[in-house]
N, CA and C of each residue as an Amber inpcrd file, in Angstrom:
protein
   684
  24.1740000  24.5200000 106.4260000  25.3790000  24.2110000 107.2020000
  25.2000000  24.7520000 108.6190000  25.3640000  23.9160000 109.6580000
  25.1480000  24.3950000 111.0260000  26.2040000  25.4080000 111.4340000
  25.7800000  26.3750000 112.2470000  26.7020000  27.3960000 112.7190000
  27.6600000  26.8030000 113.7390000  28.8830000  27.3490000 113.8050000
  29.8270000  26.8790000 114.8310000  29.2650000  27.1430000 116.2100000
  29.6570000  26.3490000 117.1890000  29.1340000  26.5170000 118.5390000
  29.3220000  27.9210000 119.0820000  30.4860000  28.5700000 118.7720000
  30.7150000  29.8890000 119.3210000  29.7510000  30.9130000 118.7480000
  29.3070000  30.7180000 117.5010000  28.3650000  31.6460000 116.9050000
  27.0050000  31.5200000 117.5540000  26.5860000  30.2290000 117.8540000
  25.2720000  30.0400000 118.4430000  25.2140000  30.6090000 119.8510000
  26.3380000  30.5880000 120.5620000  26.3050000  31.0280000 121.9530000
  26.9380000  32.3950000 122.1480000  27.1740000  33.1220000 121.0550000
  27.8520000  34.4060000 121.1540000  27.1420000  35.3700000 122.0650000
  25.8030000  35.4750000 121.9050000  25.0570000  36.4260000 122.7230000
  25.0660000  36.0130000 124.1830000  25.0290000  34.6930000 124.4200000
  24.9570000  34.2280000 125.7960000  26.2760000  34.4190000 126.5290000
  27.4050000  34.3950000 125.7730000  28.7060000  34.4930000 126.4150000
  29.2490000  35.9120000 126.4170000  28.4590000  36.8760000 125.9740000
  28.9200000  38.2640000 125.9810000  29.2340000  38.6950000 127.4100000
  30.3410000  39.4060000 127.5700000  30.7580000  39.8480000 128.9000000
  29.7920000  40.9020000 129.4210000  29.3700000  40.7860000 130.6620000
  28.4330000  41.7630000 131.2180000  29.0760000  43.1400000 131.3440000
  28.2580000  44.1740000 131.1890000  28.7380000  45.5470000 131.2730000
  27.9280000  46.3080000 132.3200000  28.5470000  47.3330000 132.8690000
  27.9310000  48.1330000 133.9300000  27.8050000  49.5710000 133.4460000
  26.6200000  50.1930000 133.5740000  26.4860000  51.6060000 133.1970000
  27.4200000  52.4710000 134.0430000  28.1110000  53.4190000 133.3930000
  29.0760000  54.2580000 134.1230000  28.8230000  55.7570000 133.9280000
  28.6120000  56.1870000 132.6950000  28.3980000  57.6070000 132.4260000
  27.1580000  57.7980000 131.5630000  26.5260000  58.9560000 131.7180000
  25.3530000  59.2850000 130.9120000  25.7840000  60.0590000 129.6590000
  24.9140000  60.1570000 128.6580000  25.2530000  60.9560000 127.4760000
  25.5870000  62.4100000 127.8170000  24.9100000  62.9800000 128.8100000
  25.1990000  64.3620000 129.2020000  26.6390000  64.4990000 129.6900000
  27.1030000  63.5340000 130.4830000  28.4780000  63.5820000 130.9770000
  29.4700000  63.4290000 129.8310000  29.1500000  62.5750000 128.8810000
  30.0240000  62.4020000 127.7170000  30.1280000  63.6990000 126.9260000
  29.0140000  64.3800000 126.7270000  29.0340000  65.6270000 125.9550000
  29.8190000  66.7150000 126.6750000  29.6550000  66.7990000 127.9940000
  30.4070000  67.8010000 128.7600000  31.9050000  67.5360000 128.6530000
  32.2980000  66.2870000 128.8070000  33.7190000  65.9460000 128.7280000
  34.2700000  66.2330000 127.3390000  33.5300000  65.8650000 126.3060000
  34.0160000  66.0730000 124.9410000  34.1340000  67.5520000 124.6100000
  33.1360000  68.3560000 125.0140000  33.1860000  69.7890000 124.7330000
  34.3210000  70.4640000 125.4980000  34.4970000  70.0770000 126.7660000
  35.5750000  70.6610000 127.5580000  36.9390000  70.2810000 126.9900000
  37.0930000  69.0170000 126.6090000  38.3630000  68.5620000 126.0410000
  38.6620000  69.2890000 124.7300000  37.6370000  69.5330000 123.9190000
  37.8350000  70.2390000 122.6470000  38.2930000  71.6700000 122.8870000
  37.6310000  72.3670000 123.8160000  38.0220000  73.7440000 124.1130000
  39.4300000  73.8010000 124.6990000  39.7550000  72.8450000 125.5620000
  41.0980000  72.8080000 126.1400000  42.1400000  72.5650000 125.0560000
  41.8450000  71.6730000 124.1170000  42.7880000  71.4060000 123.0250000
  43.0060000  72.6470000 122.1730000  41.9250000  73.3930000 121.9070000
  42.0510000  74.6320000 121.1340000  42.9130000  75.6370000 121.8890000
  42.7040000  75.7470000 123.2020000  43.5250000  76.6520000 124.0180000
  45.0040000  76.2880000 123.9150000  45.3070000  75.0110000 124.0520000
  46.7000000  74.5700000 124.0340000  47.3210000  74.7840000 122.6600000
  46.6010000  74.4320000 121.6080000  47.1490000  74.5630000 120.2540000
  47.3740000  76.0220000 119.8710000  46.4100000  76.8800000 120.1960000
  46.5880000  78.2950000 119.8660000  47.6830000  78.9300000 120.7180000
  47.8150000  78.4780000 121.9700000  48.9140000  78.9740000 122.7990000
  50.2590000  78.5870000 122.1820000  50.3420000  77.3660000 121.6620000
  51.5630000  76.9510000 120.9990000  51.8800000  77.8170000 119.7930000
  50.8380000  78.1930000 119.0640000  51.0380000  79.0540000 117.8960000
  51.4700000  80.4650000 118.2820000  51.2030000  80.8690000 119.5120000
  51.5790000  82.2020000 119.9800000  52.9660000  82.2380000 120.6110000
  53.3930000  81.1150000 121.2130000  54.6240000  81.1270000 121.9930000
  55.7770000  80.3680000 121.3570000  55.4920000  79.4440000 120.4570000
  56.5540000  78.6650000 119.8340000  56.8590000  79.2380000 118.4520000
  58.0600000  79.7310000 118.2320000  58.3740000  80.4350000 116.9670000
  58.0950000  79.6120000 115.7200000  58.4530000  78.3080000 115.7300000
  58.2700000  77.5280000 114.5040000  56.7950000  77.3520000 114.1680000
  55.9300000  77.2420000 115.2100000  54.4890000  77.1710000 114.9490000
  53.9380000  78.5170000 114.5240000  54.4360000  79.5840000 115.1380000
  53.9710000  80.9210000 114.7630000  54.2820000  81.2110000 113.3000000
  55.4870000  80.8220000 112.8480000  55.8540000  81.0390000 111.4470000
  55.0490000  80.1470000 110.5150000  54.7550000  78.9390000 110.9660000
  54.0170000  77.9920000 110.1260000  52.5690000  78.4250000 109.9390000
  51.9430000  78.8800000 111.0290000  50.5170000  79.2180000 110.9790000
  50.2980000  80.6620000 110.5470000  51.1000000  81.5820000 111.1010000
  50.8790000  82.9930000 110.8140000  49.5730000  83.4700000 111.4460000
  49.0380000  84.5670000 110.9490000  47.7430000  85.0940000 111.3880000
  47.6720000  85.1660000 112.9240000  48.6180000  85.8630000 113.5090000
  48.7180000  85.9280000 114.9560000  47.4620000  86.5100000 115.5910000
  46.9050000  87.5360000 114.9810000  45.7110000  88.1580000 115.5630000
  44.5660000  87.1520000 115.6570000  44.4030000  86.3180000 114.6310000
  43.3560000  85.2880000 114.6780000  43.6320000  84.2930000 115.7910000
  44.8950000  83.8820000 115.9430000  45.2360000  82.9290000 116.9930000
  44.9590000  83.5160000 118.3770000  45.2620000  84.8040000 118.5440000
  44.9910000  85.4600000 119.8280000  43.4910000  85.4570000 120.1200000
  42.6960000  85.7920000 119.1240000  41.2400000  85.8570000 119.3140000
  40.6700000  84.4790000 119.6510000  41.0870000  83.4600000 118.8970000
  40.5860000  82.1010000 119.1530000  41.0200000  81.6220000 120.5370000
  42.2590000  81.9250000 120.9150000  42.7640000  81.5170000 122.2270000
  41.9610000  82.1810000 123.3410000  41.7040000  83.4590000 123.2080000
  40.9680000  84.1790000 124.2510000  39.5560000  83.6380000 124.4220000
  38.8570000  83.4470000 123.3140000  37.4640000  83.0240000 123.4310000
  37.3240000  81.5520000 123.8250000  38.2430000  80.7190000 123.3870000
  38.1810000  79.3160000 123.8340000  38.4540000  79.2250000 125.3280000
  39.3330000  80.0990000 125.8460000  39.5780000  80.1220000 127.2810000
  38.3870000  80.6150000 128.0670000  37.7430000  81.6590000 127.5710000
  36.5670000  82.1970000 128.2600000  35.4260000  81.1840000 128.2660000
  35.2790000  80.4390000 127.1710000  34.1850000  79.4740000 127.0630000
  34.4720000  78.1550000 127.7660000  35.6960000  77.9630000 128.2450000
  36.0800000  76.6720000 128.8170000  35.1640000  76.1960000 129.9480000
  34.7260000  77.0630000 130.8760000  33.8460000  76.5670000 131.9440000
  32.3960000  76.3370000 131.5180000  32.0240000  76.8220000 130.3300000
  30.6130000  76.8070000 129.9340000  30.0280000  75.3980000 129.8460000
  30.7060000  74.4090000 129.2020000  30.1010000  73.0590000 129.1450000
  29.7720000  72.4940000 130.5170000  30.6740000  72.6880000 131.4780000
  30.4180000  72.1710000 132.8250000  29.2410000  72.8930000 133.4710000
  29.1660000  74.2040000 133.2890000  28.0570000  74.9590000 133.8770000
  26.7220000  74.5120000 133.2760000  26.7000000  74.2950000 131.9690000
  25.4690000  73.8190000 131.3310000  25.1490000  72.3930000 131.7810000
  26.1920000  71.5960000 131.9880000  25.9780000  70.2090000 132.3820000
  25.4600000  70.0380000 133.7930000  25.4860000  71.0990000 134.5940000
  24.9900000  70.9910000 135.9660000  23.4950000  70.6860000 136.0190000
  22.8310000  70.8190000 134.8780000  21.4310000  70.4080000 134.8220000
  21.2610000  68.9020000 134.8980000  22.3500000  68.1520000 134.7200000
  22.3060000  66.6830000 134.7970000  22.5110000  66.2420000 136.2350000
  21.5660000  65.4830000 136.7750000  21.6840000  64.9770000 138.1350000
  22.8660000  64.0330000 138.2720000  23.1240000  63.2250000 137.2440000
  24.2450000  62.2900000 137.2880000  25.5730000  63.0380000 137.3400000
  25.6930000  64.1290000 136.5820000  26.9240000  64.9130000 136.5990000
  27.1400000  65.5550000 137.9650000  26.0770000  66.0830000 138.5480000
  26.2090000  66.6830000 139.8780000  26.6470000  65.6340000 140.9000000
  26.1060000  64.4390000 140.7920000  26.4940000  63.3690000 141.7190000
  27.9670000  62.9980000 141.5400000  28.4300000  62.9600000 140.2930000
  29.8300000  62.6210000 140.0560000  30.7620000  63.7260000 140.5380000
  30.3480000  64.9800000 140.4090000  31.1620000  66.0790000 140.9360000
  31.2890000  65.9750000 142.4560000  30.2100000  65.5420000 143.1080000
  30.2680000  65.3440000 144.5600000  31.2670000  64.2530000 144.9020000
  31.2660000  63.1630000 144.1450000  32.2130000  62.0770000 144.3910000
  33.6520000  62.5480000 144.1880000  33.8730000  63.3290000 143.1380000
  35.2180000  63.8100000 142.8630000  35.7220000  64.7390000 143.9620000
  34.8150000  65.3750000 144.6630000  35.1800000  66.3690000 145.6690000
  35.3420000  65.7830000 147.0650000  35.1910000  64.4630000 147.2030000
  35.2530000  63.8430000 148.5200000  36.3520000  62.7930000 148.5820000
  37.1810000  62.9090000 149.6130000  38.2400000  61.9340000 149.8510000
  37.9220000  61.1540000 151.1160000  38.2200000  59.8710000 151.0880000
  37.9660000  59.0270000 152.2410000  39.1680000  58.1550000 152.5470000
  39.0590000  57.2970000 153.5530000  40.1780000  56.4090000 153.9250000
  40.6550000  55.5430000 152.7630000  39.7310000  55.0730000 151.9430000
  40.1520000  54.2210000 150.8330000  40.9740000  55.0020000 149.8090000
  40.7420000  56.3140000 149.6930000  41.5520000  57.1150000 148.7780000
  42.9850000  57.2430000 149.2780000  43.1480000  57.4180000 150.5880000
  44.5020000  57.4630000 151.1460000  45.2160000  56.1260000 150.9490000
  44.4620000  55.0420000 151.1000000  45.0510000  53.7180000 150.8740000
  45.4610000  53.5560000 149.4180000  44.6300000  54.0500000 148.5020000
  44.9460000  53.9750000 147.0690000  46.2320000  54.7330000 146.7680000
  46.3760000  55.9350000 147.3310000  47.5720000  56.7440000 147.0790000
  48.8240000  56.0730000 147.6240000  48.7300000  55.5090000 148.8310000
  49.8940000  54.8200000 149.3940000  50.3060000  53.6430000 148.5120000
  49.3260000  52.8770000 148.0710000  49.6290000  51.7270000 147.2120000
  50.2010000  52.1750000 145.8720000  49.6800000  53.2650000 145.3240000
  50.1720000  53.7530000 144.0360000  51.6050000  54.2640000 144.1550000
  51.9110000  54.9880000 145.2360000  53.2610000  55.5110000 145.4200000
  54.2720000  54.3900000 145.6190000  53.8260000  53.2970000 146.2390000
  54.7270000  52.1590000 146.4670000  54.6480000  51.1350000 145.3420000
  53.8350000  51.4520000 144.3200000  53.6660000  50.5620000 143.1670000
  53.2190000  49.1660000 143.5940000  52.2100000  49.1410000 144.4470000
  51.6620000  47.8780000 144.9290000  50.2210000  47.7260000 144.4680000
  49.7190000  46.5120000 144.5660000  48.3160000  46.2680000 144.2830000
  47.4600000  46.6380000 145.4780000  46.2210000  46.1980000 145.4510000
  45.3210000  46.5020000 146.5540000  44.9680000  47.9670000 146.6180000
  44.4320000  48.4940000 145.5250000  44.0830000  49.9100000 145.4550000
  42.5630000  50.0550000 145.4190000  41.9240000  50.1920000 146.5720000
  40.4580000  50.3170000 146.5770000  40.0210000  51.6560000 146.0020000
  38.9910000  51.6430000 145.1820000  38.5120000  52.8770000 144.5620000
  37.0110000  52.7970000 144.3610000  36.3510000  53.9380000 144.5210000
  34.9470000  54.0330000 144.1860000  34.8090000  54.2870000 142.6940000
  33.8490000  55.0720000 142.3110000  33.6740000  55.3450000 140.8800000
  34.8970000  56.0550000 140.3110000  35.5500000  56.8860000 141.1420000
  36.7830000  57.5650000 140.7440000  37.8640000  57.2370000 141.7650000
  39.0510000  56.9280000 141.2820000  40.1320000  56.6590000 142.2200000
  40.7630000  57.9670000 142.6930000  41.6690000  57.8570000 143.6570000
  42.2560000  59.0560000 144.2530000  43.0460000  59.8710000 143.2310000
  43.7090000  59.2050000 142.2970000  44.4420000  59.9260000 141.2670000
  43.5200000  60.7690000 140.3950000  42.3900000  60.2190000 140.0220000
  41.4330000  60.9680000 139.2140000  40.8640000  62.1530000 139.9960000
  40.6570000  61.9660000 141.2900000  40.1480000  63.0650000 142.1150000
  41.1690000  64.1900000 142.2190000  42.4320000  63.8350000 142.4080000
  43.4750000  64.8520000 142.4850000  43.6080000  65.5970000 141.1550000
  43.5350000  64.8570000 140.0560000  43.6240000  65.5080000 138.7440000
  42.4610000  66.4780000 138.5420000  41.2550000  66.0440000 138.8780000
  40.0830000  66.9010000 138.6910000  40.1940000  68.1680000 139.5330000
  40.6470000  68.0350000 140.7900000  40.7800000  69.2070000 141.6520000
  41.8590000  70.1470000 141.1260000  42.9800000  69.5880000 140.6870000
  44.0790000  70.4250000 140.2070000  43.6890000  71.1640000 138.9330000
  43.0870000  70.4500000 137.9890000  42.7690000  71.0840000 136.7070000
  41.6670000  72.1290000 136.8800000  40.7230000  71.9080000 137.8100000
  39.6830000  72.9000000 138.0560000  40.2890000  74.1770000 138.6200000
  41.1970000  74.0360000 139.5890000  41.8530000  75.2220000 140.1330000
  42.7080000  75.9240000 139.1010000  43.4270000  75.1530000 138.2890000
  44.2800000  75.7520000 137.2700000  43.4680000  76.5340000 136.2440000
  42.3230000  75.9850000 135.8430000  41.4790000  76.6770000 134.8610000
  40.9850000  78.0050000 135.4280000  40.6050000  78.0220000 136.6930000
  40.1400000  79.2640000 137.3010000  41.2500000  80.3120000 137.3460000
  42.4580000  79.8830000 137.7140000  43.5810000  80.8210000 137.7540000
  43.9180000  81.3050000 136.3470000  43.9180000  80.3950000 135.3830000
  44.2020000  80.7900000 133.9980000  43.1560000  81.7600000 133.4730000
  41.9060000  81.5270000 133.8310000  40.8390000  82.4190000 133.3900000
  41.0150000  83.8080000 134.0020000  41.3180000  83.8540000 135.3100000
  41.4970000  85.1380000 135.9720000  42.6840000  85.9170000 135.4400000
  43.8390000  85.2580000 135.3070000  45.0200000  85.9490000 134.7910000
  44.8450000  86.3280000 133.3230000  44.1520000  85.4700000 132.5860000
  43.9080000  85.7940000 131.1790000  43.0390000  87.0330000 131.0190000
  42.0390000  87.1970000 131.8710000  41.1950000  88.3900000 131.8110000
  41.9880000  89.6450000 132.1450000  42.9030000  89.5480000 133.1140000
  43.7430000  90.7020000 133.4530000  44.6270000  91.1020000 132.2690000
  45.1000000  90.1030000 131.5320000  45.9390000  90.3900000 130.3620000
  45.1210000  90.9170000 129.2010000  43.8850000  90.4520000 129.0920000
  43.0440000  90.8090000 127.9510000  42.4350000  92.1990000 128.1300000
  41.8460000  92.4460000 129.2880000  41.1970000  93.7330000 129.5440000
  42.1730000  94.5670000 130.3740000  42.9430000  95.3920000 129.7140000
  44.0500000  96.0810000 130.3710000  43.6010000  97.0720000 131.4300000
  42.3610000  97.5280000 131.3470000  41.9000000  98.5010000 132.3220000
  41.4840000  97.9090000 133.6490000  41.5330000  96.5750000 133.7720000
  41.0910000  95.9390000 135.0160000  42.0880000  96.1150000 136.1560000
  43.3680000  96.2830000 135.8400000  44.3810000  96.3140000 136.8850000
  45.5760000  97.1340000 136.4180000  46.4020000  97.6120000 137.3590000
  47.6120000  98.3580000 136.9820000  48.6360000  97.4710000 136.2910000
  49.6570000  98.1090000 135.7420000  50.6610000  97.3890000 134.9510000
  51.3680000  96.3100000 135.7590000  51.6890000  96.5940000 137.0240000
  52.3970000  95.6070000 137.8370000  51.5700000  94.3380000 137.9890000
  50.2680000  94.4830000 138.1610000  49.3930000  93.3090000 138.2830000
  49.3600000  92.5370000 136.9710000  49.2860000  93.2550000 135.8630000
  49.2150000  92.5820000 134.5630000  50.5210000  91.8440000 134.2650000
  51.6450000  92.4290000 134.6960000  52.9320000  91.7630000 134.5040000
  52.9830000  90.4570000 135.3040000  52.5210000  90.5230000 136.5580000
  52.4710000  89.3100000 137.3790000  51.5110000  88.2850000 136.8080000
  50.3750000  88.7540000 136.3000000  49.3950000  87.8400000 135.7090000
  49.9790000  87.1300000 134.4930000  50.7560000  87.8540000 133.6940000
  51.3870000  87.2410000 132.5220000  52.3630000  86.1530000 132.9290000
  53.1560000  86.4240000 133.9650000  54.1210000  85.4360000 134.4580000
  53.3990000  84.1800000 134.9400000  52.3700000  84.3600000 135.7690000
  51.6260000  83.2130000 136.2970000  50.9430000  82.4540000 135.1680000
  50.3230000  83.1770000 134.2440000  49.5750000  82.5570000 133.1460000
  50.5030000  81.6880000 132.2910000  51.6710000  82.2170000 131.9580000
  52.5710000  81.4920000 131.0650000  53.1170000  80.2200000 131.7170000
  53.5730000  80.3200000 132.9700000  54.1630000  79.1480000 133.6160000
  53.1110000  78.1270000 134.0170000  51.9370000  78.6080000 134.4190000
  50.8710000  77.6600000 134.7450000  50.3940000  76.9430000 133.4850000
  50.4070000  77.6510000 132.3550000  50.0230000  77.0170000 131.0890000
  50.9490000  75.8410000 130.7790000  52.2470000  76.0230000 131.0340000
  53.1940000  74.9250000 130.8060000  52.8770000  73.7390000 131.7150000
  52.5600000  74.0400000 132.9810000  52.2100000  72.9580000 133.9140000
  50.9370000  72.2520000 133.4700000  49.9720000  73.0110000 132.9780000
  48.7150000  72.4220000 132.5110000  48.9720000  71.4680000 131.3450000
  49.8190000  71.8780000 130.4140000  50.1330000  71.0240000 129.2630000
  50.7630000  69.7110000 129.7270000  51.6770000  69.7890000 130.6870000
  52.3430000  68.5800000 131.1830000  51.3470000  67.6460000 131.8710000
  50.4810000  68.2290000 132.7190000  49.5100000  67.4070000 133.4530000
  48.5010000  66.7840000 132.4890000  48.0410000  67.5470000 131.5180000
  47.0840000  67.0090000 130.5460000  47.7330000  65.9010000 129.7140000
  49.0050000  66.0720000 129.3700000  49.7010000  65.0230000 128.6200000
  49.7320000  63.7260000 129.4320000  49.9650000  63.8500000 130.7420000
  49.9230000  62.6620000 131.5870000  48.5420000  62.0470000 131.6380000
  47.5270000  62.8910000 131.6930000  46.1410000  62.4160000 131.7250000
  45.7950000  61.6720000 130.4330000  46.1730000  62.2440000 129.3140000
  45.8950000  61.6080000 128.0220000  46.6660000  60.2950000 127.9020000
  47.9190000  60.2980000 128.3760000  48.7030000  59.0710000 128.3300000
  48.0710000  57.9530000 129.1460000  47.5780000  58.2990000 130.3430000
  46.8870000  57.3080000 131.1620000  45.6350000  56.7900000 130.4590000
  44.9000000  57.6950000 129.8290000  43.6720000  57.2950000 129.1460000
  43.9620000  56.3370000 127.9990000  44.9930000  56.6200000 127.2270000
  45.3190000  55.7350000 126.1130000  45.8900000  54.4090000 126.5760000
  46.3720000  54.3610000 127.8060000  46.8330000  53.0960000 128.3450000
  45.7170000  52.2480000 128.9210000  44.5030000  52.7680000 128.9360000
  43.3560000  52.0370000 129.4960000  42.1690000  52.1370000 128.5310000
  42.1480000  51.2860000 127.5000000  41.0850000  51.3740000 126.4930000
  39.6830000  51.2200000 127.0750000  39.5210000  50.4010000 128.0970000
  38.1850000  50.1940000 128.6530000  37.6650000  51.4520000 129.3330000
  38.5580000  52.2070000 129.9500000  38.1420000  53.4760000 130.5540000
  37.6470000  54.4420000 129.4820000  38.3570000  54.5250000 128.3700000
  37.9160000  55.3900000 127.2610000  36.5940000  54.8960000 126.6910000
  36.4600000  53.5850000 126.5670000  35.2180000  53.0280000 126.0320000
  34.0420000  53.3490000 126.9430000  34.2890000  53.3420000 128.2410000
  33.2170000  53.6620000 129.1780000  32.7190000  55.0800000 129.0190000
  33.6400000  56.0090000 128.7920000  33.2290000  57.3980000 128.5970000
  32.5260000  57.5810000 127.2650000  32.9700000  56.8220000 126.2530000
  32.4010000  56.9680000 124.9170000  31.0360000  56.2950000 124.7930000
  30.8820000  55.1050000 125.3850000  29.6430000  54.3460000 125.2200000
  28.7160000  54.4250000 126.4220000  29.2610000  54.8280000 127.5790000
  28.4360000  54.9380000 128.7760000  28.4760000  53.7180000 129.6750000
  29.1210000  52.6180000 129.2470000  29.1840000  51.4090000 130.0770000
  30.5790000  50.8040000 130.0030000  30.9140000  49.9960000 131.0260000
  32.2350000  49.3770000 131.0830000  32.0830000  47.8910000 131.3680000
  33.1200000  47.1530000 131.0430000  33.1560000  45.7290000 131.3190000
  33.1170000  45.4970000 132.8290000  32.2730000  44.5960000 133.2770000
  32.1080000  44.3550000 134.7080000  33.4010000  43.8580000 135.3500000
  34.1620000  43.0480000 134.6320000  35.4150000  42.5490000 135.1830000
  36.4200000  43.6910000 135.3770000  36.4830000  44.6030000 134.4020000
  37.3460000  45.7750000 134.5400000  36.9280000  46.6090000 135.7340000
  35.6220000  46.7890000 135.9150000  35.1200000  47.5900000 137.0360000
  35.4970000  46.9600000 138.3680000  35.3800000  45.6410000 138.4610000
  35.7380000  44.9650000 139.7200000  37.2360000  45.0610000 139.9990000
  38.0380000  45.1510000 138.9530000  39.4890000  45.2330000 139.1440000
  39.9470000  46.6630000 139.4490000  39.4150000  47.6360000 138.7130000
  39.8980000  49.0070000 138.8410000  39.1010000  49.8520000 139.8370000
  37.8180000  49.5720000 139.9790000  36.9520000  50.3590000 140.8670000
  36.0660000  49.4150000 141.6820000  36.6830000  48.6000000 142.5250000
  35.9300000  47.5260000 143.1970000  34.7980000  48.0360000 144.0850000
  34.9910000  49.1400000 144.7850000  33.9320000  49.6250000 145.6700000
  32.7120000  50.0760000 144.8700000  32.9620000  50.7130000 143.7380000
  31.8600000  51.1240000 142.8730000  31.1880000  49.9080000 142.2430000
  31.9940000  48.9450000 141.7990000  31.4340000  47.7490000 141.1650000
  30.5760000  46.9530000 142.1380000  30.8780000  47.0140000 143.4060000
  30.0960000  46.3010000 144.4130000  28.8130000  47.0300000 144.7800000
  28.5540000  48.1260000 144.1410000  27.2860000  48.8190000 144.3600000
  27.3610000  49.9510000 145.3540000  28.5850000  50.3540000 145.7330000
  28.7390000  51.4460000 146.6840000  27.9060000  51.2110000 147.9410000
  28.2460000  50.1590000 148.6270000  27.5650000  49.8360000 149.8880000
  28.0530000  50.7100000 151.0170000  27.8880000  50.2300000 152.2240000
  28.2110000  51.0240000 153.3980000  29.7070000  51.3680000 153.4660000
  30.5660000  50.4680000 152.9710000  31.9980000  50.7560000 153.0070000
  32.3250000  51.9710000 152.1660000  31.7330000  52.0540000 150.9580000
  32.0000000  53.1780000 150.0660000  31.4420000  54.4670000 150.6210000
  30.2390000  54.4410000 151.1630000  29.6420000  55.6670000 151.6920000
  30.4320000  56.1700000 152.8870000  30.9210000  55.2550000 153.7200000
  31.7310000  55.6760000 154.8570000  33.0330000  56.3040000 154.3910000
  33.4980000  55.8740000 153.2120000  34.7310000  56.4280000 152.6820000
  34.5540000  57.7780000 152.0530000  33.3120000  58.2180000 151.8050000
  33.1160000  59.5760000 151.3470000  32.6140000  59.7350000 149.9420000
  32.4500000  58.6570000 149.1820000  31.9800000  58.8150000 147.8130000
  30.4730000  58.8640000 147.7320000  29.8250000  58.6660000 148.8270000
  28.3930000  58.9470000 148.9080000  27.5190000  58.1230000 148.0170000
  26.2450000  58.1370000 148.3230000  25.2740000  57.4020000 147.5210000
  24.9640000  58.1400000 146.2490000  23.9020000  57.7210000 145.6230000
  23.4760000  58.3720000 144.4050000  24.0170000  57.7220000 143.1630000
  24.7780000  56.6150000 143.3000000  25.3600000  55.9880000 142.1360000
  24.3140000  55.5310000 141.1480000  23.1440000  55.1850000 141.6610000
  22.1290000  54.6610000 140.7500000  21.2730000  55.7540000 140.1370000
  21.6250000  57.0180000 140.4020000  20.8740000  58.1000000 139.7920000
  21.1480000  58.1090000 138.2990000  20.1680000  58.4680000 137.5570000
  20.3240000  58.5860000 136.1230000  20.3660000  60.0590000 135.7370000
  21.0700000  60.3300000 134.6380000  21.1190000  61.6980000 134.1500000
  19.8350000  62.0710000 133.4380000  19.8530000  63.3180000 132.9620000
  18.6530000  63.8040000 132.2940000  18.4460000  63.0510000 130.9760000
């Protein structure tokens, strides 16, 4: 029995895909996300009475929370051995005219949002979460090792740590919500490649090969570098 036409041409009509992330970048993201989730869950068990009563074993929760927080920067530090990851960190750290245009369009809920490999929203999130993690790590160490600072400093560190933790949870919830609203973006991180049509729609400057327009905007070359 002859195969249906769509079966015979299935391979030929497959949508083209563009490489986006390397396995090293995927592992760094997954490890960091896991440690962050452990931090948030154990913090909930320490601060929310109904979770504390449900889980119990407060000393264990404190220990897991402390060590997951201390280890949080480790995946990124280890991942710096990847050339592709270093190149992406450079892109995340640079803002250009197209990023300002993206933000204006996003605030006005309009189309026409030019973006390189990362849009302006992703860059702002990365910068904010990196700073927040550093502050959380510093204040957490002051709370953990009591001999590092006087009582007044530790009291202030506790205040900052607790309220910043709440802000971190809210921002991460928004990040996760955005990710679940964009299956192709999640697929790109999981498989390393994205649909070319999605790339042209969401990250047109990157999809066009990061030519002179993208480099002038600040996202720099190196897009074709491969990871380790």
